[in-house]
PDB file of C-alpha atoms in Angstrom:
ATOM      1  CA  MET A 180       0.000   0.000   0.000  1.00 98.00           C
ATOM      2  CA  ASN A 181       1.023   3.630  -0.140  1.00 98.00           C
ATOM      3  CA  TRP A 182       1.870   5.249   3.215  1.00 98.00           C
ATOM      4  CA  THR A 183      -1.570   6.781   3.806  1.00 97.00           C
ATOM      5  CA  GLU A 184      -3.377   3.539   2.971  1.00 98.00           C
ATOM      6  CA  ALA A 185      -1.045   1.640   5.287  1.00 98.00           C
ATOM      7  CA  GLN A 186      -1.693   4.157   8.072  1.00 97.00           C
ATOM      8  CA  THR A 187      -5.469   3.755   7.681  1.00 97.00           C
ATOM      9  CA  TYR A 188      -5.193  -0.035   7.681  1.00 97.00           C
ATOM     10  CA  CYS A 189      -3.041  -0.106  10.827  1.00 96.00           C
ATOM     11  CA  ARG A 190      -5.366   2.258  12.683  1.00 95.00           C
ATOM     12  CA  GLU A 191      -8.421   0.188  11.824  1.00 93.00           C
ATOM     13  CA  ILE A 192      -6.969  -3.265  12.559  1.00 93.00           C
ATOM     14  CA  TYR A 193      -4.230  -2.596  15.146  1.00 93.00           C
ATOM     15  CA  MET A 194      -3.136   0.717  16.673  1.00 93.00           C
ATOM     16  CA  ASP A 195      -1.017   2.562  14.082  1.00 96.00           C
ATOM     17  CA  LEU A 196       1.998   2.269  11.812  1.00 98.00           C
ATOM     18  CA  ALA A 197       5.090   1.148  13.714  1.00 98.00           C
ATOM     19  CA  THR A 198       6.750   3.627  16.065  1.00 97.00           C
ATOM     20  CA  ILE A 199      10.357   2.845  17.089  1.00 97.00           C
ATOM     21  CA  GLU A 200      11.754   4.689  20.096  1.00 96.00           C
ATOM     22  CA  ASN A 201      14.846   2.772  21.273  1.00 96.00           C
ATOM     23  CA  THR A 202      17.330   0.061  20.318  1.00 96.00           C
ATOM     24  CA  ASP A 203      15.279  -2.686  21.987  1.00 96.00           C
ATOM     25  CA  GLU A 204      12.348  -1.810  19.740  1.00 96.00           C
ATOM     26  CA  ILE A 205      14.648  -1.848  16.695  1.00 97.00           C
ATOM     27  CA  ASN A 206      15.653  -5.420  17.536  1.00 96.00           C
ATOM     28  CA  LYS A 207      12.047  -6.443  18.119  1.00 95.00           C
ATOM     29  CA  PHE A 208      11.048  -4.805  14.835  1.00 96.00           C
ATOM     30  CA  LEU A 209      13.807  -6.567  12.878  1.00 96.00           C
ATOM     31  CA  ASN A 210      12.916  -9.943  14.393  1.00 94.00           C
ATOM     32  CA  THR A 211       9.290  -9.409  13.363  1.00 93.00           C
ATOM     33  CA  VAL A 212       9.983  -8.488   9.741  1.00 94.00           C
ATOM     34  CA  SER A 213      12.594 -11.225   9.284  1.00 91.00           C
ATOM     35  CA  SER A 214      10.049 -13.839  10.365  1.00 90.00           C
ATOM     36  CA  PHE A 215       7.909 -12.747   7.387  1.00 90.00           C
ATOM     37  CA  GLY A 216      10.811 -13.015   4.957  1.00 88.00           C
ATOM     38  CA  LEU A 217      10.930  -9.272   4.186  1.00 88.00           C
ATOM     39  CA  SER A 218      14.276  -7.866   3.097  1.00 88.00           C
ATOM     40  CA  SER A 219      13.719  -4.499   1.341  1.00 92.00           C
ATOM     41  CA  ASN A 220      11.942  -1.265   2.351  1.00 97.00           C
ATOM     42  CA  VAL A 221       8.876  -1.289   4.607  1.00 98.00           C
ATOM     43  CA  TRP A 222       6.757   1.647   5.714  1.00 98.00           C
ATOM     44  CA  ILE A 223       6.899   2.718   9.354  1.00 98.00           C
ATOM     45  CA  GLY A 224       5.015   5.563  11.028  1.00 98.00           C
ATOM     46  CA  LEU A 225       7.711   8.179  10.375  1.00 98.00           C
ATOM     47  CA  TYR A 226       7.195  11.240   8.169  1.00 98.00           C
ATOM     48  CA  THR A 227       8.654  14.697   7.656  1.00 97.00           C
ATOM     49  CA  THR A 228       7.197  17.957   6.358  1.00 97.00           C
ATOM     50  CA  ILE A 229       9.304  20.030   3.948  1.00 97.00           C
ATOM     51  CA  ASN A 230       8.789  23.776   4.156  1.00 97.00           C
ATOM     52  CA  TRP A 231      11.728  25.865   2.915  1.00 97.00           C
ATOM     53  CA  ARG A 232      11.700  29.404   4.336  1.00 98.00           C
ATOM     54  CA  TRP A 233      13.794  32.560   4.140  1.00 98.00           C
ATOM     55  CA  SER A 234      15.607  33.712   7.260  1.00 98.00           C
ATOM     56  CA  ASP A 235      14.110  37.230   7.127  1.00 97.00           C
ATOM     57  CA  GLY A 236      10.574  35.850   6.731  1.00 97.00           C
ATOM     58  CA  TYR A 237      10.130  36.975   3.121  1.00 97.00           C
ATOM     59  CA  THR A 238       7.072  35.365   1.471  1.00 97.00           C
ATOM     60  CA  GLY A 239       6.381  37.714  -1.450  1.00 97.00           C
ATOM     61  CA  THR A 240       7.023  37.443  -5.174  1.00 97.00           C
ATOM     62  CA  GLY A 241       9.947  35.131  -5.909  1.00 98.00           C
ATOM     63  CA  ALA A 242       9.987  33.481  -2.475  1.00 98.00           C
ATOM     64  CA  GLU A 243       9.649  30.096  -4.202  1.00 97.00           C
ATOM     65  CA  TYR A 244      12.593  30.666  -6.571  1.00 98.00           C
ATOM     66  CA  ARG A 245      15.146  27.825  -6.419  1.00 97.00           C
ATOM     67  CA  ASN A 246      18.321  27.033  -8.341  1.00 98.00           C
ATOM     68  CA  TRP A 247      19.301  23.586  -7.068  1.00 97.00           C
ATOM     69  CA  LYS A 248      22.362  21.917  -8.582  1.00 95.00           C
ATOM     70  CA  ILE A 249      20.484  18.693  -7.895  1.00 90.00           C
ATOM     71  CA  GLN A 250      17.241  18.439  -5.975  1.00 91.00           C
ATOM     72  CA  PRO A 251      17.882  18.366  -2.190  1.00 95.00           C
ATOM     73  CA  ASP A 252      19.295  14.945  -1.316  1.00 94.00           C
ATOM     74  CA  PHE A 253      18.879  15.353   2.474  1.00 97.00           C
ATOM     75  CA  TYR A 254      21.964  13.223   3.116  1.00 96.00           C
ATOM     76  CA  SER A 255      21.683  11.209   6.366  1.00 96.00           C
ATOM     77  CA  ALA A 256      18.519  13.234   7.153  1.00 97.00           C
ATOM     78  CA  ARG A 257      20.721  16.089   8.459  1.00 96.00           C
ATOM     79  CA  GLU A 258      20.668  18.765   5.732  1.00 98.00           C
ATOM     80  CA  PHE A 259      18.280  21.614   6.546  1.00 98.00           C
ATOM     81  CA  CYS A 260      20.187  24.686   5.328  1.00 98.00           C
ATOM     82  CA  VAL A 261      21.195  25.954   1.878  1.00 98.00           C
ATOM     83  CA  GLY A 262      24.489  27.112   0.440  1.00 98.00           C
ATOM     84  CA  ILE A 263      25.316  28.634  -2.937  1.00 98.00           C
ATOM     85  CA  ALA A 264      28.379  27.814  -5.062  1.00 98.00           C
ATOM     86  CA  LYS A 265      30.367  30.195  -7.289  1.00 98.00           C
ATOM     87  CA  ASP A 266      28.435  28.969 -10.355  1.00 98.00           C
ATOM     88  CA  GLY A 267      25.160  30.054  -8.692  1.00 98.00           C
ATOM     89  CA  THR A 268      23.871  26.530  -7.982  1.00 98.00           C
ATOM     90  CA  TRP A 269      22.324  25.648  -4.618  1.00 98.00           C
ATOM     91  CA  TRP A 270      22.996  22.715  -2.315  1.00 98.00           C
ATOM     92  CA  ASP A 271      21.277  21.521   0.837  1.00 97.00           C
ATOM     93  CA  ASP A 272      23.836  21.067   3.611  1.00 98.00           C
ATOM     94  CA  ASN A 273      24.307  20.297   7.303  1.00 98.00           C
ATOM     95  CA  CYS A 274      23.495  23.503   9.198  1.00 98.00           C
ATOM     96  CA  PHE A 275      26.359  22.882  11.652  1.00 98.00           C
ATOM     97  CA  ALA A 276      29.017  22.884   8.934  1.00 98.00           C
ATOM     98  CA  GLY A 277      31.400  25.855   8.976  1.00 98.00           C
ATOM     99  CA  ARG A 278      30.839  27.906   5.797  1.00 98.00           C
ATOM    100  CA  TYR A 279      31.481  31.393   4.485  1.00 98.00           C
ATOM    101  CA  PHE A 280      28.175  33.227   4.061  1.00 98.00           C
ATOM    102  CA  ILE A 281      26.382  35.990   2.189  1.00 98.00           C
ATOM    103  CA  CYS A 282      24.515  38.762   3.990  1.00 98.00           C
ATOM    104  CA  TYR A 283      22.343  41.457   2.483  1.00 98.00           C
ATOM    105  CA  ARG A 284      22.135  45.163   3.296  1.00 97.00           C
ATOM    106  CA  GLY A 285      19.788  47.874   2.085  1.00 95.00           C
ATOM    107  CA  THR A 286      16.178  46.704   1.897  1.00 94.00           C
ATOM    108  CA  GLN A 287      14.263  43.597   0.861  1.00 93.00           C
ATOM    109  CA  GLN A 288      13.153  45.444  -2.265  1.00 92.00           C
ATOM    110  CA  ASN A 289      16.659  46.619  -3.177  1.00 95.00           C
ATOM    111  CA  PRO A 290      19.256  44.416  -1.465  1.00 97.00           C
ATOM    112  CA  GLY A 291      23.027  44.596  -1.775  1.00 97.00           C
ATOM    113  CA  PHE A 292      25.042  41.454  -1.087  1.00 98.00           C
ATOM    114  CA  VAL A 293      28.172  41.092   1.028  1.00 98.00           C
ATOM    115  CA  ALA A 294      30.379  38.014   1.429  1.00 98.00           C
ATOM    116  CA  VAL A 295      31.715  37.299   4.919  1.00 98.00           C
ATOM    117  CA  LYS A 296      34.858  35.182   4.677  1.00 98.00           C
ATOM    118  CA  VAL A 297      34.675  33.646   8.148  1.00 98.00           C
ATOM    119  CA  ALA A 298      33.502  30.039   8.460  1.00 98.00           C
ATOM    120  CA  MET A 299      30.441  29.740  10.688  1.00 98.00           C
ATOM    121  CA  SER A 300      27.473  27.457  11.192  1.00 98.00           C
ATOM    122  CA  TRP A 301      24.253  28.610   9.527  1.00 98.00           C
ATOM    123  CA  SER A 302      22.710  29.915  12.770  1.00 98.00           C
ATOM    124  CA  SER A 303      25.910  31.780  13.741  1.00 98.00           C
ATOM    125  CA  ALA A 304      26.023  33.295  10.248  1.00 98.00           C
ATOM    126  CA  GLN A 305      22.391  34.356  10.617  1.00 98.00           C
ATOM    127  CA  SER A 306      23.175  36.092  13.928  1.00 98.00           C
ATOM    128  CA  TYR A 307      26.198  37.842  12.417  1.00 98.00           C
ATOM    129  CA  CYS A 308      24.228  39.135   9.422  1.00 98.00           C
ATOM    130  CA  ARG A 309      21.397  40.383  11.634  1.00 98.00           C
ATOM    131  CA  LYS A 310      23.835  42.197  13.897  1.00 98.00           C
ATOM    132  CA  ASN A 311      25.983  43.779  11.187  1.00 98.00           C
ATOM    133  CA  PHE A 312      23.719  43.973   8.120  1.00 98.00           C
ATOM    134  CA  ILE A 313      20.045  43.021   7.623  1.00 98.00           C
ATOM    135  CA  ASP A 314      19.994  39.223   7.366  1.00 98.00           C
ATOM    136  CA  LEU A 315      21.326  36.299   5.374  1.00 98.00           C
ATOM    137  CA  ALA A 316      20.817  36.770   1.631  1.00 98.00           C
ATOM    138  CA  ILE A 317      17.426  36.220   0.022  1.00 98.00           C
ATOM    139  CA  VAL A 318      17.430  35.155  -3.639  1.00 98.00           C
ATOM    140  CA  ARG A 319      14.201  35.632  -5.604  1.00 98.00           C
ATOM    141  CA  ASN A 320      15.153  35.543  -9.261  1.00 98.00           C
ATOM    142  CA  GLN A 321      17.963  34.856 -11.702  1.00 98.00           C
ATOM    143  CA  ASN A 322      19.356  38.396 -11.480  1.00 98.00           C
ATOM    144  CA  GLU A 323      19.646  38.244  -7.685  1.00 98.00           C
ATOM    145  CA  ASN A 324      21.091  34.741  -7.915  1.00 98.00           C
ATOM    146  CA  GLN A 325      23.828  35.997 -10.249  1.00 98.00           C
ATOM    147  CA  ALA A 326      24.518  38.981  -7.972  1.00 98.00           C
ATOM    148  CA  VAL A 327      24.976  36.629  -4.988  1.00 98.00           C
ATOM    149  CA  ALA A 328      27.134  34.223  -7.016  1.00 98.00           C
ATOM    150  CA  ASN A 329      29.382  37.119  -8.024  1.00 98.00           C
ATOM    151  CA  VAL A 330      30.455  37.684  -4.396  1.00 98.00           C
ATOM    152  CA  VAL A 331      30.888  34.002  -3.450  1.00 98.00           C
ATOM    153  CA  PRO A 332      34.622  33.267  -2.979  1.00 96.00           C
ATOM    154  CA  PHE A 333      36.100  30.831  -5.519  1.00 96.00           C
ATOM    155  CA  GLY A 334      36.094  27.228  -4.373  1.00 95.00           C
ATOM    156  CA  TYR A 335      33.649  27.749  -1.532  1.00 97.00           C
ATOM    157  CA  LEU A 336      30.021  27.041  -0.715  1.00 98.00           C
ATOM    158  CA  ALA A 337      28.452  29.994   1.110  1.00 98.00           C
ATOM    159  CA  TRP A 338      25.329  30.073   3.251  1.00 98.00           C
ATOM    160  CA  VAL A 339      22.252  31.985   2.081  1.00 98.00           C
ATOM    161  CA  GLY A 340      19.054  32.546   4.050  1.00 98.00           C
ATOM    162  CA  LEU A 341      17.045  29.515   2.897  1.00 98.00           C
ATOM    163  CA  PHE A 342      16.406  26.831   5.529  1.00 98.00           C
ATOM    164  CA  ARG A 343      13.790  24.464   6.912  1.00 97.00           C
ATOM    165  CA  ASP A 344      13.021  23.124  10.357  1.00 96.00           C
ATOM    166  CA  PRO A 345      13.760  19.482  11.326  1.00 95.00           C
ATOM    167  CA  ASP A 346      10.079  18.550  11.390  1.00 95.00           C
ATOM    168  CA  PHE A 347       9.973  14.811  12.068  1.00 97.00           C
ATOM    169  CA  TYR A 348       6.815  13.111  13.311  1.00 97.00           C
ATOM    170  CA  TRP A 349       5.397   9.713  14.251  1.00 97.00           C
ATOM    171  CA  SER A 350       1.969   8.786  12.933  1.00 96.00           C
ATOM    172  CA  ASP A 351       0.632   8.017  16.424  1.00 94.00           C
ATOM    173  CA  GLY A 352       1.758  11.400  17.787  1.00 93.00           C
ATOM    174  CA  SER A 353       4.672  10.052  19.857  1.00 94.00           C
ATOM    175  CA  SER A 354       7.428  12.562  20.539  1.00 92.00           C
ATOM    176  CA  PHE A 355      10.423  12.278  18.226  1.00 95.00           C
ATOM    177  CA  SER A 356      13.826  11.969  19.884  1.00 93.00           C
ATOM    178  CA  PHE A 357      15.473   8.618  19.109  1.00 96.00           C
ATOM    179  CA  THR A 358      16.930   8.317  15.569  1.00 97.00           C
ATOM    180  CA  ASN A 359      18.256   5.512  13.402  1.00 98.00           C
ATOM    181  CA  TRP A 360      19.151   7.287  10.139  1.00 98.00           C
ATOM    182  CA  TYR A 361      20.357   5.673   6.941  1.00 97.00           C
ATOM    183  CA  SER A 362      23.781   7.032   5.908  1.00 96.00           C
ATOM    184  CA  GLY A 363      22.906   8.004   2.369  1.00 96.00           C
ATOM    185  CA  SER A 364      20.761  10.328   0.279  1.00 95.00           C
ATOM    186  CA  ASN A 365      17.043  10.949   0.590  1.00 96.00           C
ATOM    187  CA  PRO A 366      16.101  12.705  -2.690  1.00 94.00           C
ATOM    188  CA  LEU A 367      13.267  15.082  -1.790  1.00 93.00           C
ATOM    189  CA  GLY A 368      12.558  16.633  -5.185  1.00 91.00           C
ATOM    190  CA  SER A 369       9.687  19.076  -4.786  1.00 91.00           C
ATOM    191  CA  MET A 370       7.852  16.999  -2.158  1.00 95.00           C
ATOM    192  CA  ARG A 371       6.054  18.797   0.660  1.00 95.00           C
ATOM    193  CA  VAL A 372       5.821  15.613   2.747  1.00 97.00           C
ATOM    194  CA  ALA A 373       8.107  12.575   2.655  1.00 97.00           C
ATOM    195  CA  CYS A 374       7.337   9.296   4.388  1.00 98.00           C
ATOM    196  CA  GLY A 375       9.641   7.005   6.319  1.00 98.00           C
ATOM    197  CA  VAL A 376      10.765   3.475   5.611  1.00 98.00           C
ATOM    198  CA  ALA A 377      12.977   1.039   7.447  1.00 98.00           C
ATOM    199  CA  ALA A 378      15.610  -0.065   4.928  1.00 97.00           C
ATOM    200  CA  LEU A 379      15.930  -3.740   5.816  1.00 96.00           C
ATOM    201  CA  GLN A 380      18.855  -4.158   3.420  1.00 94.00           C
ATOM    202  CA  SER A 381      20.678  -1.583   5.630  1.00 95.00           C
ATOM    203  CA  SER A 382      19.956  -3.074   9.067  1.00 95.00           C
ATOM    204  CA  GLY A 383      16.575  -1.359   9.321  1.00 96.00           C
ATOM    205  CA  THR A 384      17.929   2.197   9.246  1.00 98.00           C
ATOM    206  CA  TRP A 385      15.428   4.907   8.305  1.00 98.00           C
ATOM    207  CA  LYS A 386      15.163   6.903   5.100  1.00 97.00           C
ATOM    208  CA  PHE A 387      12.463   8.806   3.204  1.00 98.00           C
ATOM    209  CA  LEU A 388      10.557   8.033   0.014  1.00 97.00           C
ATOM    210  CA  PRO A 389       7.575   9.570  -1.806  1.00 97.00           C
ATOM    211  CA  CYS A 390       4.471   8.699   0.205  1.00 98.00           C
ATOM    212  CA  GLU A 391       2.714   7.358  -2.923  1.00 98.00           C
ATOM    213  CA  THR A 392       5.209   4.474  -3.229  1.00 98.00           C
ATOM    214  CA  ARG A 393       3.543   1.087  -2.718  1.00 98.00           C
ATOM    215  CA  LEU A 394       5.372  -1.026  -0.142  1.00 97.00           C
ATOM    216  CA  PRO A 395       4.809  -3.592   2.601  1.00 97.00           C
ATOM    217  CA  PHE A 396       4.347  -2.020   6.010  1.00 97.00           C
ATOM    218  CA  VAL A 397       4.548  -2.767   9.717  1.00 97.00           C
ATOM    219  CA  CYS A 398       1.844  -1.924  12.263  1.00 97.00           C
ATOM    220  CA  TYR A 399       2.053  -2.068  16.023  1.00 95.00           C
ATOM    221  CA  SER A 400      -0.444  -3.232  18.596  1.00 91.00           C
ATOM    222  CA  VAL A 401      -0.574  -3.157  22.386  1.00 80.00           C
ATOM    223  CA  PRO A 402      -1.267  -5.996  24.816  1.00 67.00           C
ATOM    224  CA  VAL A 403      -5.003  -6.572  25.164  1.00 60.00           C
ATOM    225  CA  SER A 404      -6.521  -5.890  28.578  1.00 65.00           C
ATOM    226  CA  ARG A 405     -10.132  -6.548  29.428  1.00 67.00           C
ATOM    227  CA  GLN A 406     -12.275  -4.780  31.957  1.00 76.00           C
ATOM    228  CA  ALA A 407     -15.928  -5.306  32.843  1.00 77.00           C
ATOM    229  CA  VAL A 408     -18.001  -2.205  33.557  1.00 83.00           C
ATOM    230  CA  LYS A 409     -21.492  -2.362  35.038  1.00 82.00           C
ATOM    231  CA  LEU A 410     -24.086   0.006  33.611  1.00 84.00           C
ATOM    232  CA  LYS A 411     -27.248   1.121  35.340  1.00 84.00           C
ATOM    233  CA  ILE A 412     -29.729   2.610  32.862  1.00 84.00           C
ATOM    234  CA  LYS A 413     -32.879   4.534  33.657  1.00 83.00           C
ATOM    235  CA  LEU A 414     -35.555   4.228  30.989  1.00 81.00           C
ATOM    236  CA  GLU A 415     -37.705   7.206  30.161  1.00 82.00           C
ATOM    237  CA  ASP A 416     -39.821   5.072  27.840  1.00 81.00           C
ATOM    238  CA  SER A 417     -40.823   1.818  29.520  1.00 76.00           C
ATOM    239  CA  SER A 418     -41.814   0.280  26.178  1.00 81.00           C
ATOM    240  CA  VAL A 419     -38.165   0.107  25.032  1.00 85.00           C
ATOM    241  CA  ASP A 420     -36.660  -3.360  25.210  1.00 86.00           C
ATOM    242  CA  LEU A 421     -32.997  -2.947  26.079  1.00 83.00           C
ATOM    243  CA  ASN A 422     -32.321  -6.558  25.101  1.00 84.00           C
ATOM    244  CA  ASP A 423     -33.554  -5.979  21.548  1.00 85.00           C
ATOM    245  CA  PRO A 424     -30.540  -6.685  19.292  1.00 84.00           C
ATOM    246  CA  ALA A 425     -31.019  -3.423  17.357  1.00 85.00           C
ATOM    247  CA  VAL A 426     -31.230  -1.397  20.585  1.00 83.00           C
ATOM    248  CA  LYS A 427     -28.115  -3.066  22.006  1.00 82.00           C
ATOM    249  CA  ALA A 428     -26.163  -2.440  18.786  1.00 83.00           C
ATOM    250  CA  ASP A 429     -27.205   1.232  18.688  1.00 86.00           C
ATOM    251  CA  MET A 430     -26.225   1.781  22.316  1.00 87.00           C
ATOM    252  CA  LEU A 431     -22.861   0.104  21.816  1.00 82.00           C
ATOM    253  CA  LYS A 432     -22.085   2.259  18.779  1.00 83.00           C
ATOM    254  CA  LYS A 433     -22.961   5.460  20.620  1.00 86.00           C
ATOM    255  CA  LEU A 434     -20.757   4.492  23.565  1.00 85.00           C
ATOM    256  CA  GLN A 435     -17.892   3.589  21.223  1.00 80.00           C
ATOM    257  CA  ASP A 436     -18.190   6.909  19.323  1.00 83.00           C
ATOM    258  CA  TRP A 437     -18.307   8.882  22.574  1.00 86.00           C
ATOM    259  CA  LEU A 438     -15.149   7.225  23.877  1.00 82.00           C
ATOM    260  CA  LYS A 439     -13.393   7.787  20.534  1.00 78.00           C
ATOM    261  CA  GLU A 440     -14.167  11.535  20.747  1.00 81.00           C
ATOM    262  CA  LYS A 441     -12.473  11.501  24.166  1.00 79.00           C
ATOM    263  CA  GLY A 442      -9.375   9.913  22.634  1.00 74.00           C
ATOM    264  CA  ILE A 443     -10.015   6.509  24.211  1.00 76.00           C
ATOM    265  CA  ARG A 444      -9.507   3.678  21.732  1.00 67.00           C
ATOM    266  CA  VAL A 445     -11.212   0.549  23.012  1.00 73.00           C
ATOM    267  CA  THR A 446     -13.415  -2.212  21.651  1.00 73.00           C
ATOM    268  CA  LEU A 447     -16.718  -2.654  23.473  1.00 82.00           C
ATOM    269  CA  LYS A 448     -18.999  -5.643  23.591  1.00 80.00           C
ATOM    270  CA  TRP A 449     -21.909  -6.687  25.764  1.00 81.00           C
ATOM    271  CA  ARG A 450     -21.508  -9.520  28.278  1.00 79.00           C
ATOM    272  CA  GLU A 451     -24.475 -11.810  27.827  1.00 72.00           C
ATOM    273  CA  GLU A 452     -26.050 -14.093  30.408  1.00 69.00           C
ATOM    274  CA  PRO A 453     -26.755 -17.772  29.532  1.00 61.00           C
ATOM    275  CA  ASP A 454     -30.264 -16.752  28.457  1.00 68.00           C
ATOM    276  CA  GLY A 455     -28.785 -14.329  25.909  1.00 68.00           C
ATOM    277  CA  LYS A 456     -29.849 -11.231  27.835  1.00 81.00           C
ATOM    278  CA  VAL A 457     -27.546  -8.362  28.709  1.00 85.00           C
ATOM    279  CA  PHE A 458     -29.866  -6.222  30.845  1.00 83.00           C
ATOM    280  CA  GLN A 459     -31.761  -7.391  33.896  1.00 81.00           C
ATOM    281  CA  LYS A 460     -34.551  -5.336  35.401  1.00 80.00           C
ATOM    282  CA  GLU A 461     -33.733  -4.076  38.872  1.00 76.00           C
ATOM    283  CA  ASN A 462     -36.425  -4.641  41.473  1.00 68.00           C
ATOM    284  CA  LYS A 463     -36.850  -1.777  43.927  1.00 59.00           C
ATOM    285  CA  THR A 464     -37.817  -2.452  47.511  1.00 52.00           C
ATOM    286  CA  GLU A 465     -39.785   0.332  49.078  1.00 48.00           C
ATOM    287  CA  LEU A 466     -39.356   0.992  52.810  1.00 44.00           C
TER     288      LEU A 466
END
């Protein structure tokens, strides 16, 4: 199935697509998939949103301009910032790498570009530009791209203001902290959302693929616990037969829907007596 279909299936039959939060769960996951003879990519509950933004918040005309050398390859799921080469091509890169950088001065409408030949991380470069100029460079068209490329030092990649946040999520809403990244490329193209697989041919490490790809998938479930709850019901209409199958089914559905709205995912069923009845009339003794 594609990722969304797999998510729906897991939520209906089990709990959700697999969430993996520590090394013990990795081992359990790998033992499960190996017992089914799987050896390629399988969907898990991981996904990421891809929203490139400019450091100074610019969203006007040209904000979507890009001049990638190759589409972002998101190597090892660590490249969230953008640098420009002397030929004017763009590369996604690790934000912690030390790079020269390009600031702009003047105004957003009429910027001038300045190269700073001190290697800094992207965030340190951003702080420097904001303190000494306006911000890291924005590039909205071919003319601006050429103007920025003109000040890039030969042989260097220089930071510009384009970046995105490390927005990783689990389908079931679990917090994201533990990682198990694949050491290789994750071609993002123009995707706005990319979905996670465990690459079984690479020891189950995680990488991203287009969510429309059709793959096997792994769900997770939780140990089943059962609890009996007694209900006392007061009838406003004495002609209603609570043991009527249609009435029992309607009541059960309403209870199930109410619990679901409260975020409680359980399966309800009536406990029947040997005579097939669920409800027994309570006799009141008057004093």
